[in-house]
mmCIF file of C-alpha atoms and ligand atoms in Angstrom:
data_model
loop_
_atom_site.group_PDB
_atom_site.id
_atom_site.type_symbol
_atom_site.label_atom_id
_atom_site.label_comp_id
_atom_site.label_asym_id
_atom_site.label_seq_id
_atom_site.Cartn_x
_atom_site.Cartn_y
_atom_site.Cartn_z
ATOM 1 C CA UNK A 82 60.923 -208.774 -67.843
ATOM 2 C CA UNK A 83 59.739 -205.529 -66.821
ATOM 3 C CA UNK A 84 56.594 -204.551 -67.886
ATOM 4 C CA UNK A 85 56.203 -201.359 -70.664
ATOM 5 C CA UNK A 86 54.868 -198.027 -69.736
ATOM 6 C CA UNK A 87 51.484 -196.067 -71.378
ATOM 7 C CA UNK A 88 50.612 -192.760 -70.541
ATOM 8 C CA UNK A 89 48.254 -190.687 -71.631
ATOM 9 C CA UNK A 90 45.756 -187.504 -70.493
ATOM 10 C CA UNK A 91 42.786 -185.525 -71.680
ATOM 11 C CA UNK A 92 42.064 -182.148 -69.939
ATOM 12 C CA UNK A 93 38.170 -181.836 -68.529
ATOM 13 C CA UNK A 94 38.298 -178.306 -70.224
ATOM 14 C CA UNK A 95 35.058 -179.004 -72.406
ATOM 15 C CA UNK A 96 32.444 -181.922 -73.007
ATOM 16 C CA UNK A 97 35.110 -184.581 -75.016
ATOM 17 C CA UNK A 98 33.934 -185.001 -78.468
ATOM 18 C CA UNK A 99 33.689 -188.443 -80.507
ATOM 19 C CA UNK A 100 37.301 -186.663 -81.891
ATOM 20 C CA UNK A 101 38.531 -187.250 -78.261
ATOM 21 C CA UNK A 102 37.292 -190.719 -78.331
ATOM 22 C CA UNK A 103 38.606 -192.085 -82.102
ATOM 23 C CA UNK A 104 41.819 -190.417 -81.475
ATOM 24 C CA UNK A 105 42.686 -191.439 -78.051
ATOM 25 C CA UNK A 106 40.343 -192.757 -75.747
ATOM 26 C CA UNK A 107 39.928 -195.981 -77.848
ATOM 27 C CA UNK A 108 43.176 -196.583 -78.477
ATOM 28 C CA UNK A 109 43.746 -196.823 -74.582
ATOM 29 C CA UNK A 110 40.933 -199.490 -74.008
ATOM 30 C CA UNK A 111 42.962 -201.129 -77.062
ATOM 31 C CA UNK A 112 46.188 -201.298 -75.612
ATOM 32 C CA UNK A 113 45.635 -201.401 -72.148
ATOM 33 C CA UNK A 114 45.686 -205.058 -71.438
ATOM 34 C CA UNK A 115 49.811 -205.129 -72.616
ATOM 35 C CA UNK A 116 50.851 -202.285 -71.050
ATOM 36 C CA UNK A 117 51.136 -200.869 -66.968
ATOM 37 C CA UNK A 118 49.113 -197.470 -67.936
ATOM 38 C CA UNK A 119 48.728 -194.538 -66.070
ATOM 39 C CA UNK A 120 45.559 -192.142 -67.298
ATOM 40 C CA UNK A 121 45.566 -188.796 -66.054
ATOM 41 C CA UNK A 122 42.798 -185.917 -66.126
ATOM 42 C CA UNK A 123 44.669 -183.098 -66.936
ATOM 43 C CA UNK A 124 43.108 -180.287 -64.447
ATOM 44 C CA UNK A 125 46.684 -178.547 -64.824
ATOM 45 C CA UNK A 126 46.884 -177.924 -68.094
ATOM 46 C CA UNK A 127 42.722 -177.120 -68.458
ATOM 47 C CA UNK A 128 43.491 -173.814 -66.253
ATOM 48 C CA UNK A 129 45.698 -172.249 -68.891
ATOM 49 C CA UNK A 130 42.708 -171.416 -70.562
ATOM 50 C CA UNK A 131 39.954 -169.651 -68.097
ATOM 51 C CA UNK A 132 37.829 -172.135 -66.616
ATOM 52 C CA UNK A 133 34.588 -171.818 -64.270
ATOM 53 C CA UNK A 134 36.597 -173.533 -61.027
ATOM 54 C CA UNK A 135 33.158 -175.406 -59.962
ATOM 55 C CA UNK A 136 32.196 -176.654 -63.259
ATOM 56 C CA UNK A 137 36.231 -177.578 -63.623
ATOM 57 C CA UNK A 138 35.907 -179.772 -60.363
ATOM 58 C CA UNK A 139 32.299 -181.205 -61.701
ATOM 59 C CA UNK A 140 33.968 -181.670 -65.323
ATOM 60 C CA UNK A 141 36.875 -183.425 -63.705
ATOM 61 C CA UNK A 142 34.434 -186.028 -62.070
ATOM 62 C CA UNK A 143 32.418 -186.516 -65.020
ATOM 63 C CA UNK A 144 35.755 -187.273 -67.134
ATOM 64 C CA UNK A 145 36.667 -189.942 -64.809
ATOM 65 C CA UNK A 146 33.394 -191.472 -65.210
ATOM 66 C CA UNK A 147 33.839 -191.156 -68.737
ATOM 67 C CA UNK A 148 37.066 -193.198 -68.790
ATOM 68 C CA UNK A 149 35.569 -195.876 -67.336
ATOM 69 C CA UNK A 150 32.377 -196.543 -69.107
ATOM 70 C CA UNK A 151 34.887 -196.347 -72.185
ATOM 71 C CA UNK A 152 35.603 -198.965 -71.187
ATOM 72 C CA UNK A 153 38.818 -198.465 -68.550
ATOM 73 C CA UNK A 154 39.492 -200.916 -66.319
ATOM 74 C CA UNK A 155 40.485 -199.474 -63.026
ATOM 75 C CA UNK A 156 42.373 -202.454 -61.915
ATOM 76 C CA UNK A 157 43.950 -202.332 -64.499
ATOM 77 C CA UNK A 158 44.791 -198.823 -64.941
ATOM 78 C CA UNK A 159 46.330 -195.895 -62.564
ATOM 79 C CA UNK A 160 43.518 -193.614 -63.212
ATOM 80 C CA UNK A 161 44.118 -189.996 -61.378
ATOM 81 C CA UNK A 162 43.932 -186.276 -61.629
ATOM 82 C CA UNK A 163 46.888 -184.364 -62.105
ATOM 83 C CA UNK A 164 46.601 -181.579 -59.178
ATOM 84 C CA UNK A 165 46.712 -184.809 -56.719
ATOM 85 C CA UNK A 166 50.221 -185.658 -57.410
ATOM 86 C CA UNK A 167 52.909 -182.512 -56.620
ATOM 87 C CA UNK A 168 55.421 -184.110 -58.468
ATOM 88 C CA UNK A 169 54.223 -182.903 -62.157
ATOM 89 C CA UNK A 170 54.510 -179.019 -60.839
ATOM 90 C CA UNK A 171 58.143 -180.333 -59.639
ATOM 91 C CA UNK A 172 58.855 -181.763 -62.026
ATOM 92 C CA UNK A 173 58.331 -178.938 -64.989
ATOM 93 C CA UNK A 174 59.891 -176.670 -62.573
ATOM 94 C CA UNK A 175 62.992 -178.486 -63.369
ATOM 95 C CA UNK A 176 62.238 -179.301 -66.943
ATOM 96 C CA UNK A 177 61.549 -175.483 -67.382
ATOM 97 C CA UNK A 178 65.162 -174.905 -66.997
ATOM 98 C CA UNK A 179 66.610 -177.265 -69.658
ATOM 99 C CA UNK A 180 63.283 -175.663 -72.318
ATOM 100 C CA UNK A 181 64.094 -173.498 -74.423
ATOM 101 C CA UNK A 182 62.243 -169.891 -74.673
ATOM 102 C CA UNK A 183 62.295 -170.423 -78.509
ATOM 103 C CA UNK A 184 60.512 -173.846 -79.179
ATOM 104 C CA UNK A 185 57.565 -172.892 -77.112
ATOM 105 C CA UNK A 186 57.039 -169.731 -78.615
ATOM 106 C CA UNK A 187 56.954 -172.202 -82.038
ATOM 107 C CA UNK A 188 54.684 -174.815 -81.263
ATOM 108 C CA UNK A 189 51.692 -174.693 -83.340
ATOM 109 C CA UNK A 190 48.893 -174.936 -80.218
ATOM 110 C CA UNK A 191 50.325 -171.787 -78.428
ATOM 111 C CA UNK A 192 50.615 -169.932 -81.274
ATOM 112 C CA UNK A 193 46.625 -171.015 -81.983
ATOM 113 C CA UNK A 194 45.386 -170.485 -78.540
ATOM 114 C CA UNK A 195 47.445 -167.037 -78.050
ATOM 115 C CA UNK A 196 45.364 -166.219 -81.256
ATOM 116 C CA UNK A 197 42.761 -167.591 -79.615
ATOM 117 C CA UNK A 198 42.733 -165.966 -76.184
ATOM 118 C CA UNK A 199 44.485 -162.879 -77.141
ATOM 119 C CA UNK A 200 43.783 -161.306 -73.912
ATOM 120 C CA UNK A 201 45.330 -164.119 -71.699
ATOM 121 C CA UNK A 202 48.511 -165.209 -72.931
ATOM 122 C CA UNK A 203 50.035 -166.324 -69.759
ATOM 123 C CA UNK A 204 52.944 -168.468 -68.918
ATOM 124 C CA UNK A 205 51.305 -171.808 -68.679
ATOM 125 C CA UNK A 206 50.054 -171.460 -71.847
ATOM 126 C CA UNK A 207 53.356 -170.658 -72.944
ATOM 127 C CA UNK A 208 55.126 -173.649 -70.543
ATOM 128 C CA UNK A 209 51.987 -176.330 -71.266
ATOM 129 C CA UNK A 210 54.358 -178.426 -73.224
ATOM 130 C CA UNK A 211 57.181 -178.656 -70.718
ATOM 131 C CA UNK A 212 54.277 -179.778 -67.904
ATOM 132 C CA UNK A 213 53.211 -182.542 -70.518
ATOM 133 C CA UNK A 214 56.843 -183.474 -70.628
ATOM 134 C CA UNK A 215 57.135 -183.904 -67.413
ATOM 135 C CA UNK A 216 53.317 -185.679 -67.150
ATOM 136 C CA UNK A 217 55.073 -188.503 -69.565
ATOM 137 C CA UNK A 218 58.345 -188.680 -68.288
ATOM 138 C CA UNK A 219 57.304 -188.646 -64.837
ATOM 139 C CA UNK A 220 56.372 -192.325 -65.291
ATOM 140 C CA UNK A 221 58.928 -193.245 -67.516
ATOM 141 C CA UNK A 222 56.739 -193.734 -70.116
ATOM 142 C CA UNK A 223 57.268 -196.273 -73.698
ATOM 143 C CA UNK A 224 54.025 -194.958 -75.269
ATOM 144 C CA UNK A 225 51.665 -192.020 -75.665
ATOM 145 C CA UNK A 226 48.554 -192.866 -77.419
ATOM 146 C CA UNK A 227 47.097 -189.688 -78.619
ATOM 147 C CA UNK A 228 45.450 -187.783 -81.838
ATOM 148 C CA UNK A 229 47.794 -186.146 -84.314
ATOM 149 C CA UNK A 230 47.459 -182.316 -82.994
ATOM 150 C CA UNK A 231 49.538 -183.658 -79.940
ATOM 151 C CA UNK A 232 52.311 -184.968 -82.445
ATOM 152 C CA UNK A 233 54.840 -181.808 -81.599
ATOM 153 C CA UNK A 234 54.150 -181.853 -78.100
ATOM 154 C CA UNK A 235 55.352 -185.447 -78.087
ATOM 155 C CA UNK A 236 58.352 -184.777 -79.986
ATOM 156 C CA UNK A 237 59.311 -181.975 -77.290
ATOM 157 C CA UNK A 238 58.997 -184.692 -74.472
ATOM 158 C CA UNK A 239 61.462 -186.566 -76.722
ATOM 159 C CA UNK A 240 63.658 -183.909 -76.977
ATOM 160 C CA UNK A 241 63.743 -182.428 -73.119
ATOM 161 C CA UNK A 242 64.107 -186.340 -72.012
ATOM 162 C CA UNK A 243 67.058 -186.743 -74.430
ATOM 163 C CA UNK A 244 68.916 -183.168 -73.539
ATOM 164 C CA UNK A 245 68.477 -183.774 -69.758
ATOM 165 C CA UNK A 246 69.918 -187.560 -70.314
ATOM 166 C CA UNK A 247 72.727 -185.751 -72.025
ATOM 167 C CA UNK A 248 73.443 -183.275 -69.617
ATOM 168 C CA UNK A 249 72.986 -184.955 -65.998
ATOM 169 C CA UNK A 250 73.062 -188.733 -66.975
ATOM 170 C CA UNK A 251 70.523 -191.308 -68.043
ATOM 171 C CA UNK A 252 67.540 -190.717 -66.400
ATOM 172 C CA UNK A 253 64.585 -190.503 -68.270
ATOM 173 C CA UNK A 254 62.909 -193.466 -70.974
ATOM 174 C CA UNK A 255 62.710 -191.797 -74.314
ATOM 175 C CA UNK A 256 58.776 -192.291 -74.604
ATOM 176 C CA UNK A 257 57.238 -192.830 -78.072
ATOM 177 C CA UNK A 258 54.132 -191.579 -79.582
ATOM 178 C CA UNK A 259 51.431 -194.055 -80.721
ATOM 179 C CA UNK A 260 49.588 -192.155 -83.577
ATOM 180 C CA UNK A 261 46.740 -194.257 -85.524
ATOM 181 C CA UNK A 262 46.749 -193.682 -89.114
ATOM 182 C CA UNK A 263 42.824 -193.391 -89.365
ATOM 183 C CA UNK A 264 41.247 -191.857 -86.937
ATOM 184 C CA UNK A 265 43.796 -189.581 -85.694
ATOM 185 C CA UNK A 266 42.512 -185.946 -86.692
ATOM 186 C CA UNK A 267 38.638 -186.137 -86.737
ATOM 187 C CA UNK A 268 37.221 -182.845 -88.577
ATOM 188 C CA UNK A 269 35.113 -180.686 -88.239
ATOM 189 C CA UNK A 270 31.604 -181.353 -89.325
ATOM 190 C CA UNK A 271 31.060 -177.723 -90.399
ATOM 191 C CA UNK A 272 34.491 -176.881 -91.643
ATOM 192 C CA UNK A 273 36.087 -179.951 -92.198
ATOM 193 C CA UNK A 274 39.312 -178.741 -93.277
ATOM 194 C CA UNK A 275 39.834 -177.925 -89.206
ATOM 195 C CA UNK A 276 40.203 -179.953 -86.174
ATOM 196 C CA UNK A 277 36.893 -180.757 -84.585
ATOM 197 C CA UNK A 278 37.359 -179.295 -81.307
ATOM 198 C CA UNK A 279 35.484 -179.102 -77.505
ATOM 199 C CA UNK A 280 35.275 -175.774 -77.725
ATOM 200 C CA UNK A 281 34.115 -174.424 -80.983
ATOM 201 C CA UNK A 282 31.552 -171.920 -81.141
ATOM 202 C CA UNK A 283 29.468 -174.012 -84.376
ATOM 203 C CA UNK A 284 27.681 -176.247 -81.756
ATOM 204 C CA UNK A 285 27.261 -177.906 -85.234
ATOM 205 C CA UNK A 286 30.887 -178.844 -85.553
ATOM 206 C CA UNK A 287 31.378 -180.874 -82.890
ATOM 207 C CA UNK A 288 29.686 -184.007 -81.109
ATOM 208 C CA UNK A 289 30.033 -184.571 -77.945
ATOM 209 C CA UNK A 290 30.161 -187.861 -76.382
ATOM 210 C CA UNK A 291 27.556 -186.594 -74.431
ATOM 211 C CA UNK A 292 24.739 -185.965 -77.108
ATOM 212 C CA UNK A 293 21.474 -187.549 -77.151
ATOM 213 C CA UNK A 294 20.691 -189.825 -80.812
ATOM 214 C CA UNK A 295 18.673 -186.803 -82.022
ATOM 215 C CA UNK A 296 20.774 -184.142 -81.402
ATOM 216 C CA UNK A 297 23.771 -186.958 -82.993
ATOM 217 C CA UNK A 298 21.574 -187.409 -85.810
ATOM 218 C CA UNK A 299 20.673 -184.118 -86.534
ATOM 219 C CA UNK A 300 24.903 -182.849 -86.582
ATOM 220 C CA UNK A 301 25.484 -185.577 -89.403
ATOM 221 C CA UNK A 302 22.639 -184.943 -91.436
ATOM 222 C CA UNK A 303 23.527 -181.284 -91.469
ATOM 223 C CA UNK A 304 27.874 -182.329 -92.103
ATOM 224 C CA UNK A 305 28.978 -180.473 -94.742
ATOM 225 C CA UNK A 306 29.654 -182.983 -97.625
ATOM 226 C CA UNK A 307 31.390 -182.190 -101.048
ATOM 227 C CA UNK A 308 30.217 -181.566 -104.721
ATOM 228 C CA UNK A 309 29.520 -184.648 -106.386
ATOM 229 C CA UNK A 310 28.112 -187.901 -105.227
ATOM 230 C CA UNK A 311 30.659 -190.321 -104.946
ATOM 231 C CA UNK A 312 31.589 -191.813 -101.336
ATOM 232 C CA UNK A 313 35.303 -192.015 -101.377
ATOM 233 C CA UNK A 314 38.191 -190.867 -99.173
ATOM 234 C CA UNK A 315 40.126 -188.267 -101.143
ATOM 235 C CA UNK A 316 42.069 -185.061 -100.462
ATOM 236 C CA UNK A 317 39.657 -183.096 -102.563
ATOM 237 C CA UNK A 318 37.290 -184.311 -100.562
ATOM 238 C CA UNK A 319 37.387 -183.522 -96.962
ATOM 239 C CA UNK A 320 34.150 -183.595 -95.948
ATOM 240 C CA UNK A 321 33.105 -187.297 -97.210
ATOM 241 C CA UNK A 322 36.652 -188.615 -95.908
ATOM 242 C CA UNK A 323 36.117 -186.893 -92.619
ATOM 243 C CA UNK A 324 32.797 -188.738 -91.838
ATOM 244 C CA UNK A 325 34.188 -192.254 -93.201
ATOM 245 C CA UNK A 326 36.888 -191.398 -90.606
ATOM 246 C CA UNK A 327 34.712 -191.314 -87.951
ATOM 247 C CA UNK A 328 31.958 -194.438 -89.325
ATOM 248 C CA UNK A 329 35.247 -196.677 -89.710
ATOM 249 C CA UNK A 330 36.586 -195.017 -86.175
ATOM 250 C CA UNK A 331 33.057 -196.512 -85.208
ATOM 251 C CA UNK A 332 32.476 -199.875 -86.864
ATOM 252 C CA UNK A 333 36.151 -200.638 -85.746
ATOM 253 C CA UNK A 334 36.577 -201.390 -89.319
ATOM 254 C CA UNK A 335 39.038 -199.198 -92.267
ATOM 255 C CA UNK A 336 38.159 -196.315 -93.979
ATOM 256 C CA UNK A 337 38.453 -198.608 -97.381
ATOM 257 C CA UNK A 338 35.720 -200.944 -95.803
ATOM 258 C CA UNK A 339 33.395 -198.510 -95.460
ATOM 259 C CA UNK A 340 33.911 -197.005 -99.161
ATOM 260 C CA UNK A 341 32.706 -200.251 -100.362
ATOM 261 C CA UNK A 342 29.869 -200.452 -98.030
ATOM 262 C CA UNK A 343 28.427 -197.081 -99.183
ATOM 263 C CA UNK A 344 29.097 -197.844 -102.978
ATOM 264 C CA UNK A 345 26.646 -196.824 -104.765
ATOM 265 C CA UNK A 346 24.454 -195.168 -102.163
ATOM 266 C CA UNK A 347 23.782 -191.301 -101.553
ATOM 267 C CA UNK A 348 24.822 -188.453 -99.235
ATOM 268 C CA UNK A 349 21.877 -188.168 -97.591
ATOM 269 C CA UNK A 350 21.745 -191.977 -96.892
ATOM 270 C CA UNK A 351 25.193 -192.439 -95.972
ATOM 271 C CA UNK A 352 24.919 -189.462 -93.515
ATOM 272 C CA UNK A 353 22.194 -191.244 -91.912
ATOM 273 C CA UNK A 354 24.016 -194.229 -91.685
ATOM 274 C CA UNK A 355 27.102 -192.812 -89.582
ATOM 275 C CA UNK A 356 24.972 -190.314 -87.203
ATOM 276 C CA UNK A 357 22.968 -193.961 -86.326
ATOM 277 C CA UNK A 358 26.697 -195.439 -85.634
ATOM 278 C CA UNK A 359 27.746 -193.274 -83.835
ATOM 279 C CA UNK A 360 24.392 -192.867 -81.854
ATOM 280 C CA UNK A 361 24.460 -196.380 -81.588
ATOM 281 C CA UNK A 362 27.876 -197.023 -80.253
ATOM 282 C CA UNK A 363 26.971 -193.728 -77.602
ATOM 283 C CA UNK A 364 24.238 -195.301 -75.626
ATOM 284 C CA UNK A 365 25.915 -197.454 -73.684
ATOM 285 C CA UNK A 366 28.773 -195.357 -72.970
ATOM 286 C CA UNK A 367 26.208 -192.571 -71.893
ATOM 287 C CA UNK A 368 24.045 -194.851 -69.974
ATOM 288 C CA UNK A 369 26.983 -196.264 -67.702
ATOM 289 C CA UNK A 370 28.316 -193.110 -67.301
ATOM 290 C CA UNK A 371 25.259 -192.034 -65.861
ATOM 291 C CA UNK A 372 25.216 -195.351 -63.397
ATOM 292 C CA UNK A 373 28.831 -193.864 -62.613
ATOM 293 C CA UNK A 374 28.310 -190.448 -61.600
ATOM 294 C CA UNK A 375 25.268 -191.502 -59.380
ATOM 295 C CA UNK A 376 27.849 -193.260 -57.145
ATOM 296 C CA UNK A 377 30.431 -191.093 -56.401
ATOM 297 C CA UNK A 378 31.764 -192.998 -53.744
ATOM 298 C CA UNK A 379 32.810 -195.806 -56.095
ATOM 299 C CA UNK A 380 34.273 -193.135 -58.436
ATOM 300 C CA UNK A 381 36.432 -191.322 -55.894
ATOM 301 C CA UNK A 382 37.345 -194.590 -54.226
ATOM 302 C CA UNK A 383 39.423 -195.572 -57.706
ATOM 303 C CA UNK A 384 41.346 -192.235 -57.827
ATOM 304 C CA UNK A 385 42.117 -192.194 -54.270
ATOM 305 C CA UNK A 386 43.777 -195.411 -55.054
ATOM 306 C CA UNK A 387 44.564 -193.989 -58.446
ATOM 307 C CA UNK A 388 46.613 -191.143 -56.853
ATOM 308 C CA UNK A 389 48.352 -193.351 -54.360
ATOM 309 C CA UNK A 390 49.840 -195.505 -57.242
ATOM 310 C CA UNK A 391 50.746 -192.404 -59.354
ATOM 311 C CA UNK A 392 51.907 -190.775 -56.435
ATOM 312 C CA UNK A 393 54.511 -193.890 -55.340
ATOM 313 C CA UNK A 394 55.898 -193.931 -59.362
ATOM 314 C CA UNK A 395 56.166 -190.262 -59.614
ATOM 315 C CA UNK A 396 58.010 -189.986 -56.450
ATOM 316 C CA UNK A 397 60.781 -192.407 -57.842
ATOM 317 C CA UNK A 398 61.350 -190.598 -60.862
ATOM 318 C CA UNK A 399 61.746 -187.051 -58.893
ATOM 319 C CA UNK A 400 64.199 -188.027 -56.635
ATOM 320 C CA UNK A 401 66.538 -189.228 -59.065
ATOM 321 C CA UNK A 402 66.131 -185.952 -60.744
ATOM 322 C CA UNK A 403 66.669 -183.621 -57.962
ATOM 323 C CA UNK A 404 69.735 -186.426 -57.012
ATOM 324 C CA UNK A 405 71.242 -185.814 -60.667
ATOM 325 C CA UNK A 406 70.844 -181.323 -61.028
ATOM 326 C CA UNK A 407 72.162 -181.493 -57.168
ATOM 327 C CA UNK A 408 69.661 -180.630 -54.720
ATOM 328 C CA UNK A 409 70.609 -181.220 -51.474
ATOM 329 C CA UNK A 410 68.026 -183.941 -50.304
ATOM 330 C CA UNK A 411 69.361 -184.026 -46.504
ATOM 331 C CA UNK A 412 72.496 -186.398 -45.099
HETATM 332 P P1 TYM B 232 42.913 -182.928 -75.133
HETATM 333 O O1 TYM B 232 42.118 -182.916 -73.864
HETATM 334 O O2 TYM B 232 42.851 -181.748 -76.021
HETATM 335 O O3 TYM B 232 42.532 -184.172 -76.001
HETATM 336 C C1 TYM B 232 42.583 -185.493 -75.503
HETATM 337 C C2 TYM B 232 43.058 -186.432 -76.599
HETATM 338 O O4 TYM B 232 42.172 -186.375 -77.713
HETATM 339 C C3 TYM B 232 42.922 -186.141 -78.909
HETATM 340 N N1 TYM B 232 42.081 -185.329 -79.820
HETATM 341 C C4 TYM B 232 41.728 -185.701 -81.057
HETATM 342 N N2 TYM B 232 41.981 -186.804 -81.776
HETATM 343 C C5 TYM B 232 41.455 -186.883 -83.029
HETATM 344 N N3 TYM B 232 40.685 -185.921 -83.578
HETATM 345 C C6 TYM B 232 40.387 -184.792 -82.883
HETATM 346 N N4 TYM B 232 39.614 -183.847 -83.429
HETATM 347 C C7 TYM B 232 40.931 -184.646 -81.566
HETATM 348 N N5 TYM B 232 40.834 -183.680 -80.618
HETATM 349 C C8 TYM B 232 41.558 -184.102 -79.567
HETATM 350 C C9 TYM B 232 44.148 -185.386 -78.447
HETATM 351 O O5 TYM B 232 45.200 -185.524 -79.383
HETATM 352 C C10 TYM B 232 44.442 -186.063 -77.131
HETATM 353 O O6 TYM B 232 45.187 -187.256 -77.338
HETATM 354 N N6 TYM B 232 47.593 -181.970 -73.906
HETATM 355 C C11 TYM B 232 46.654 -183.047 -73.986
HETATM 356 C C12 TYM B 232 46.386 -183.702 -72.649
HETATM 357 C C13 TYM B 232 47.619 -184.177 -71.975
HETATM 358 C C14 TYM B 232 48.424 -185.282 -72.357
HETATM 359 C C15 TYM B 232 49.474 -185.348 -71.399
HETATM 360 C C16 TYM B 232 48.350 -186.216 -73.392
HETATM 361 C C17 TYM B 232 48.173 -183.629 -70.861
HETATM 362 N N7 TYM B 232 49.285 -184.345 -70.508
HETATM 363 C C18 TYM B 232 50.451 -186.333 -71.471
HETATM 364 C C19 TYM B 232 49.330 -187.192 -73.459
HETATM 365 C C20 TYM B 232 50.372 -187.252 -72.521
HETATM 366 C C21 TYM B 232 45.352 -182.455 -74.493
HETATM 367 O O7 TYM B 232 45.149 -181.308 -74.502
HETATM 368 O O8 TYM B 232 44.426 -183.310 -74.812
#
């Protein structure tokens, strides 16, 4: 039997944050033994937000890295950078004509970064769905492990692989999303009613996978809890929930195991407990990373090779498209 399909991307528009990690990254060192997966650095979609080009091409080497002291196994993996393989510009190109003006202008990220970036509203920010369609169904993908703010994006991929099937004949696998149920929106640690984000301006919000155990520390001990003293997951109490999110995320263990390993105990205690986690579980990761980016030969060695394989699978999927709208492809 063949093999199934994973996909998924991050863009190296920002340090990723331990968000980045709980919602996605770990689920792909989960799941990548059962599946052929194909891990993308999304340079593509980073520029539809303005980026420094030589910290974008540094950022795009130190995500790489990243995957793999994660824990990504290159051999095990197709681990390459977007830009390298033509095929995903081609590919929306074609896509772009079976989207529909309307449902971009709805999606919930482009109306957030138009807000946002109010003075650069441009057409990939407008089209950066239809390019992650076609990043997914390029492969023809079964699963897209990724955090819950990517949840519509998915269901457009759906939709623009179903509508093209329709129209020209099966060609595309309908890909499905792999959402955890813990772990999937990390908060905030300022404002934890909002998505904790690479680019927020609190440098308090957010922790970055790259922060030292002091700097980790210091974030949690200054997290916004609630009123009250009790340690329990609640609506009415985002703040709490938020950080047992991300201990559990952590300890690989559920957000009720943790309640009843900080029953009884304090904020201040408890805050403690999950910046030291999460320091904890950061050390190696950082340390490896480092050993990673001092050899760059070995890095860019595995997405040569990354881009050849990606490159190959893509090039299967385009030519049956352009077969099915009717380009001429010579005789
Ligand atoms: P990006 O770079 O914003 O984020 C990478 C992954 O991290 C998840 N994530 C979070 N999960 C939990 N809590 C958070 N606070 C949090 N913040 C981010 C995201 O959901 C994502 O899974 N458009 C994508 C990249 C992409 C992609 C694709 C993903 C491009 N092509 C094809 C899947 C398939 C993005 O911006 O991710």
């Amino acid at each position: 039997m063949e093999g199934k399909t994973l996909y998924s991307a991050a863009q190296p528009s920002g340090n990723l944050t331990i968000g980045n990690y709980a919602g996605a990254i770990r689920n792909w060192v989960s799941l990548q033994d059962g599946y052929d997966c194909f891990l993308a650095i999304a340079d593509m979609h980073a520029i539809t937000v303005r980026q420094e080009p030589a910290l974008l091409r540094r950022r795009t080497l130190e995500l790489v890295s990243l995957y793999l002291a994660c824990g990504i196994d290159p051999e095990k993996c197709t681990l390459y950078v977007q830009s390298q393989v033509p095929q995903h510009a081609e590919l929306t190109w074609v896509l772009n004509s079976v989207a529909y003006v309307g449902e971009m202008e709805r999606m919930t990220q482009f109306k957030d970064k138009s807000r946002k970036h109010a003075d650069n509203i441009n057409m990939g920010l407008m089209d950066y769905p239809v390019l992650m369609a076609a990043d997914i169904l390029l492969y023809q993908t079964d699963l897209v492990p990724v955090g819950a703010d990517q949840k519509q994006h998915l269901e457009i991929a759906r939709d623009l692989a179903v509508r093209f099937n329709n129209r020209y004949g099966e060609t595309f696998r309908v890909p499905e999303p792999y959402i955890m149920k813990e772990g999937a929106k990390i908060c905030s640690l300022q404002e934890p009613d909002k998505k904790m984000s690479k680019s927020d301006e609190n440098l308090n919000a957010s922790v970055f996978l790259s922060d030292d155990r002091d700097t980790v520390i210091r974030k949690f001990k200054r997290a916004v809890t609630d009123s009250g003293n009790e340690i329990r997951a609640s609506e009415e109490k985002k703040g709490v929930t938020n950080l047992l999110t991300i201990y559990a995320a952590f300890k690989n263990c559920t957000v009720a195991e943790a309640e009843r390993e900080f029953e009884g105990k304090g904020y201040g205690d408890f805050k403690l407990a999950v910046g030291e986690t999460v320091a904890d579980a950061l050390a190696p990761v950082q340390e490896e990373q480092r050993r990673l980016l001092a050899d760059r030969e070995y890095v860019s060695s595995f997405l040569k090779a990354g881009q050849e394989r990606a490159f190959k699978a893509a090039r299967r999927t385009l030519s049956k498209v352009y077969r099915k709208v009717g380009f001429y492809q010579g005789d």
